[in-house]
Amino acid sequence: MGDHYLAEGMSTSKPPRFNGSDYHYWTTRMRLFLQSKGWHIWEIVEHGDIKILDPNGQIKIVANLTHEEKLRLKPNMEAKLYLVCALTRDEYSKVSNCGSA
Protein backbone atom coordinates (compact mmCIF):
# COMPACT_ATOMS: atom_id res chain seq x y z
CA MET A 1 0.00 0.00 0.00
CA GLY A 2 2.99 2.31 0.14
CA ASP A 3 4.53 4.52 2.78
CA HIS A 4 1.62 6.96 2.72
CA TYR A 5 -1.01 4.46 3.85
CA LEU A 6 -2.46 5.07 7.31
CA ALA A 7 -4.63 2.55 9.09
CA GLU A 8 -8.15 3.77 9.73
CA GLY A 9 -8.20 6.10 12.71
CA MET A 10 -4.47 6.82 12.60
CA SER A 11 -4.64 10.10 10.64
CA THR A 12 -4.08 13.50 12.22
CA SER A 13 -6.54 15.08 9.79
CA LYS A 14 -9.44 12.63 10.32
CA PRO A 15 -11.09 11.85 13.66
CA PRO A 16 -10.24 8.51 15.26
CA ARG A 17 -12.87 5.88 14.42
CA PHE A 18 -15.08 4.39 17.15
CA ASN A 19 -16.40 0.91 16.39
CA GLY A 20 -17.99 0.12 19.74
CA SER A 21 -14.96 -1.30 21.51
CA ASP A 22 -12.15 0.13 23.64
CA TYR A 23 -14.07 3.32 24.46
CA HIS A 24 -11.42 4.64 26.87
CA TYR A 25 -8.70 4.48 24.20
CA TRP A 26 -10.97 6.17 21.64
CA THR A 27 -12.11 8.99 23.98
CA THR A 28 -8.54 9.93 24.84
CA ARG A 29 -7.62 10.13 21.16
CA MET A 30 -10.87 11.90 20.24
CA ARG A 31 -10.39 14.53 22.95
CA LEU A 32 -6.89 15.30 21.64
CA PHE A 33 -8.14 15.38 18.05
CA LEU A 34 -10.94 17.83 18.87
CA GLN A 35 -8.66 20.04 20.98
CA SER A 36 -6.22 20.18 18.06
CA LYS A 37 -9.05 21.53 15.88
CA GLY A 38 -9.59 24.36 18.35
CA TRP A 39 -10.43 24.73 22.00
CA HIS A 40 -13.84 26.12 21.04
CA ILE A 41 -14.68 22.78 19.38
CA TRP A 42 -13.76 20.82 22.50
CA GLU A 43 -15.73 23.22 24.72
CA ILE A 44 -18.85 22.65 22.62
CA VAL A 45 -18.52 18.89 22.91
CA GLU A 46 -17.90 19.09 26.65
CA HIS A 47 -20.43 21.81 27.58
CA GLY A 48 -22.99 21.94 24.76
CA ASP A 49 -23.87 24.05 21.76
CA ILE A 50 -23.30 27.77 21.50
CA LYS A 51 -26.72 29.42 21.70
CA ILE A 52 -27.82 32.82 20.41
CA LEU A 53 -30.45 34.45 22.64
CA ASP A 54 -32.97 37.13 21.82
CA PRO A 55 -33.48 40.16 24.13
CA ASN A 56 -35.98 38.12 26.19
CA GLY A 57 -33.43 35.39 26.86
CA GLN A 58 -35.05 32.90 24.47
CA ILE A 59 -33.01 30.91 21.97
CA LYS A 60 -33.35 32.51 18.55
CA ILE A 61 -34.56 30.31 15.73
CA VAL A 62 -32.30 29.99 12.70
CA ALA A 63 -34.67 31.96 10.46
CA ASN A 64 -34.23 35.01 12.73
CA LEU A 65 -30.43 34.92 12.95
CA THR A 66 -28.23 37.53 11.32
CA HIS A 67 -25.36 36.48 9.09
CA GLU A 68 -22.89 37.27 11.90
CA GLU A 69 -24.89 35.17 14.39
CA LYS A 70 -24.90 32.24 11.98
CA LEU A 71 -21.12 32.51 11.69
CA ARG A 72 -20.86 32.36 15.51
CA LEU A 73 -22.77 29.04 15.40
CA LYS A 74 -20.43 27.45 12.85
CA PRO A 75 -18.32 25.70 15.54
CA ASN A 76 -21.49 23.83 16.61
CA MET A 77 -21.70 22.25 13.17
CA GLU A 78 -17.96 21.53 13.09
CA ALA A 79 -18.12 19.71 16.43
CA LYS A 80 -21.10 17.64 15.30
CA LEU A 81 -19.40 16.78 12.00
CA TYR A 82 -16.26 15.54 13.75
CA LEU A 83 -18.30 13.40 16.13
CA VAL A 84 -20.45 11.86 13.38
CA CYS A 85 -17.43 11.18 11.16
CA ALA A 86 -15.73 9.36 14.04
CA LEU A 87 -18.47 6.72 14.30
CA THR A 88 -18.94 3.56 12.32
CA ARG A 89 -22.40 3.09 10.79
CA ASP A 90 -23.45 0.75 13.64
CA GLU A 91 -22.37 3.21 16.34
CA TYR A 92 -23.96 6.13 14.52
CA SER A 93 -27.31 4.33 14.42
CA LYS A 94 -27.16 3.96 18.22
CA VAL A 95 -26.74 7.68 18.87
CA SER A 96 -28.25 9.42 15.84
CA ASN A 97 -31.35 10.51 17.77
CA CYS A 98 -29.46 11.94 20.76
CA GLY A 99 -29.80 15.65 21.40
CA SER A 100 -26.28 16.28 22.72
CA ALA A 101 -22.83 14.78 22.86
CSV table of C-alpha atoms in Angstrom, one decimal:
chain,number,residue,atom,x,y,z
A,1,MET,CA,0.0,0.0,0.0
A,2,GLY,CA,3.0,2.3,0.1
A,3,ASP,CA,4.5,4.5,2.8
A,4,HIS,CA,1.6,7.0,2.7
A,5,TYR,CA,-1.0,4.5,3.8
A,6,LEU,CA,-2.5,5.1,7.3
A,7,ALA,CA,-4.6,2.6,9.1
A,8,GLU,CA,-8.2,3.8,9.7
A,9,GLY,CA,-8.2,6.1,12.7
A,10,MET,CA,-4.5,6.8,12.6
A,11,SER,CA,-4.6,10.1,10.6
A,12,THR,CA,-4.1,13.5,12.2
A,13,SER,CA,-6.5,15.1,9.8
A,14,LYS,CA,-9.4,12.6,10.3
A,15,PRO,CA,-11.1,11.9,13.7
A,16,PRO,CA,-10.2,8.5,15.3
A,17,ARG,CA,-12.9,5.9,14.4
A,18,PHE,CA,-15.1,4.4,17.1
A,19,ASN,CA,-16.4,0.9,16.4
A,20,GLY,CA,-18.0,0.1,19.7
A,21,SER,CA,-15.0,-1.3,21.5
A,22,ASP,CA,-12.1,0.1,23.6
A,23,TYR,CA,-14.1,3.3,24.5
A,24,HIS,CA,-11.4,4.6,26.9
A,25,TYR,CA,-8.7,4.5,24.2
A,26,TRP,CA,-11.0,6.2,21.6
A,27,THR,CA,-12.1,9.0,24.0
A,28,THR,CA,-8.5,9.9,24.8
A,29,ARG,CA,-7.6,10.1,21.2
A,30,MET,CA,-10.9,11.9,20.2
A,31,ARG,CA,-10.4,14.5,23.0
A,32,LEU,CA,-6.9,15.3,21.6
A,33,PHE,CA,-8.1,15.4,18.1
A,34,LEU,CA,-10.9,17.8,18.9
A,35,GLN,CA,-8.7,20.0,21.0
A,36,SER,CA,-6.2,20.2,18.1
A,37,LYS,CA,-9.0,21.5,15.9
A,38,GLY,CA,-9.6,24.4,18.3
A,39,TRP,CA,-10.4,24.7,22.0
A,40,HIS,CA,-13.8,26.1,21.0
A,41,ILE,CA,-14.7,22.8,19.4
A,42,TRP,CA,-13.8,20.8,22.5
A,43,GLU,CA,-15.7,23.2,24.7
A,44,ILE,CA,-18.9,22.7,22.6
A,45,VAL,CA,-18.5,18.9,22.9
A,46,GLU,CA,-17.9,19.1,26.7
A,47,HIS,CA,-20.4,21.8,27.6
A,48,GLY,CA,-23.0,21.9,24.8
A,49,ASP,CA,-23.9,24.1,21.8
A,50,ILE,CA,-23.3,27.8,21.5
A,51,LYS,CA,-26.7,29.4,21.7
A,52,ILE,CA,-27.8,32.8,20.4
A,53,LEU,CA,-30.4,34.4,22.6
A,54,ASP,CA,-33.0,37.1,21.8
A,55,PRO,CA,-33.5,40.2,24.1
A,56,ASN,CA,-36.0,38.1,26.2
A,57,GLY,CA,-33.4,35.4,26.9
A,58,GLN,CA,-35.0,32.9,24.5
A,59,ILE,CA,-33.0,30.9,22.0
A,60,LYS,CA,-33.4,32.5,18.5
A,61,ILE,CA,-34.6,30.3,15.7
A,62,VAL,CA,-32.3,30.0,12.7
A,63,ALA,CA,-34.7,32.0,10.5
A,64,ASN,CA,-34.2,35.0,12.7
A,65,LEU,CA,-30.4,34.9,13.0
A,66,THR,CA,-28.2,37.5,11.3
A,67,HIS,CA,-25.4,36.5,9.1
A,68,GLU,CA,-22.9,37.3,11.9
A,69,GLU,CA,-24.9,35.2,14.4
A,70,LYS,CA,-24.9,32.2,12.0
A,71,LEU,CA,-21.1,32.5,11.7
A,72,ARG,CA,-20.9,32.4,15.5
A,73,LEU,CA,-22.8,29.0,15.4
A,74,LYS,CA,-20.4,27.5,12.8
A,75,PRO,CA,-18.3,25.7,15.5
A,76,ASN,CA,-21.5,23.8,16.6
A,77,MET,CA,-21.7,22.2,13.2
A,78,GLU,CA,-18.0,21.5,13.1
A,79,ALA,CA,-18.1,19.7,16.4
A,80,LYS,CA,-21.1,17.6,15.3
A,81,LEU,CA,-19.4,16.8,12.0
A,82,TYR,CA,-16.3,15.5,13.7
A,83,LEU,CA,-18.3,13.4,16.1
A,84,VAL,CA,-20.4,11.9,13.4
A,85,CYS,CA,-17.4,11.2,11.2
A,86,ALA,CA,-15.7,9.4,14.0
A,87,LEU,CA,-18.5,6.7,14.3
A,88,THR,CA,-18.9,3.6,12.3
A,89,ARG,CA,-22.4,3.1,10.8
A,90,ASP,CA,-23.4,0.8,13.6
A,91,GLU,CA,-22.4,3.2,16.3
A,92,TYR,CA,-24.0,6.1,14.5
A,93,SER,CA,-27.3,4.3,14.4
A,94,LYS,CA,-27.2,4.0,18.2
A,95,VAL,CA,-26.7,7.7,18.9
A,96,SER,CA,-28.3,9.4,15.8
A,97,ASN,CA,-31.3,10.5,17.8
A,98,CYS,CA,-29.5,11.9,20.8
A,99,GLY,CA,-29.8,15.7,21.4
A,100,SER,CA,-26.3,16.3,22.7
A,101,ALA,CA,-22.8,14.8,22.9
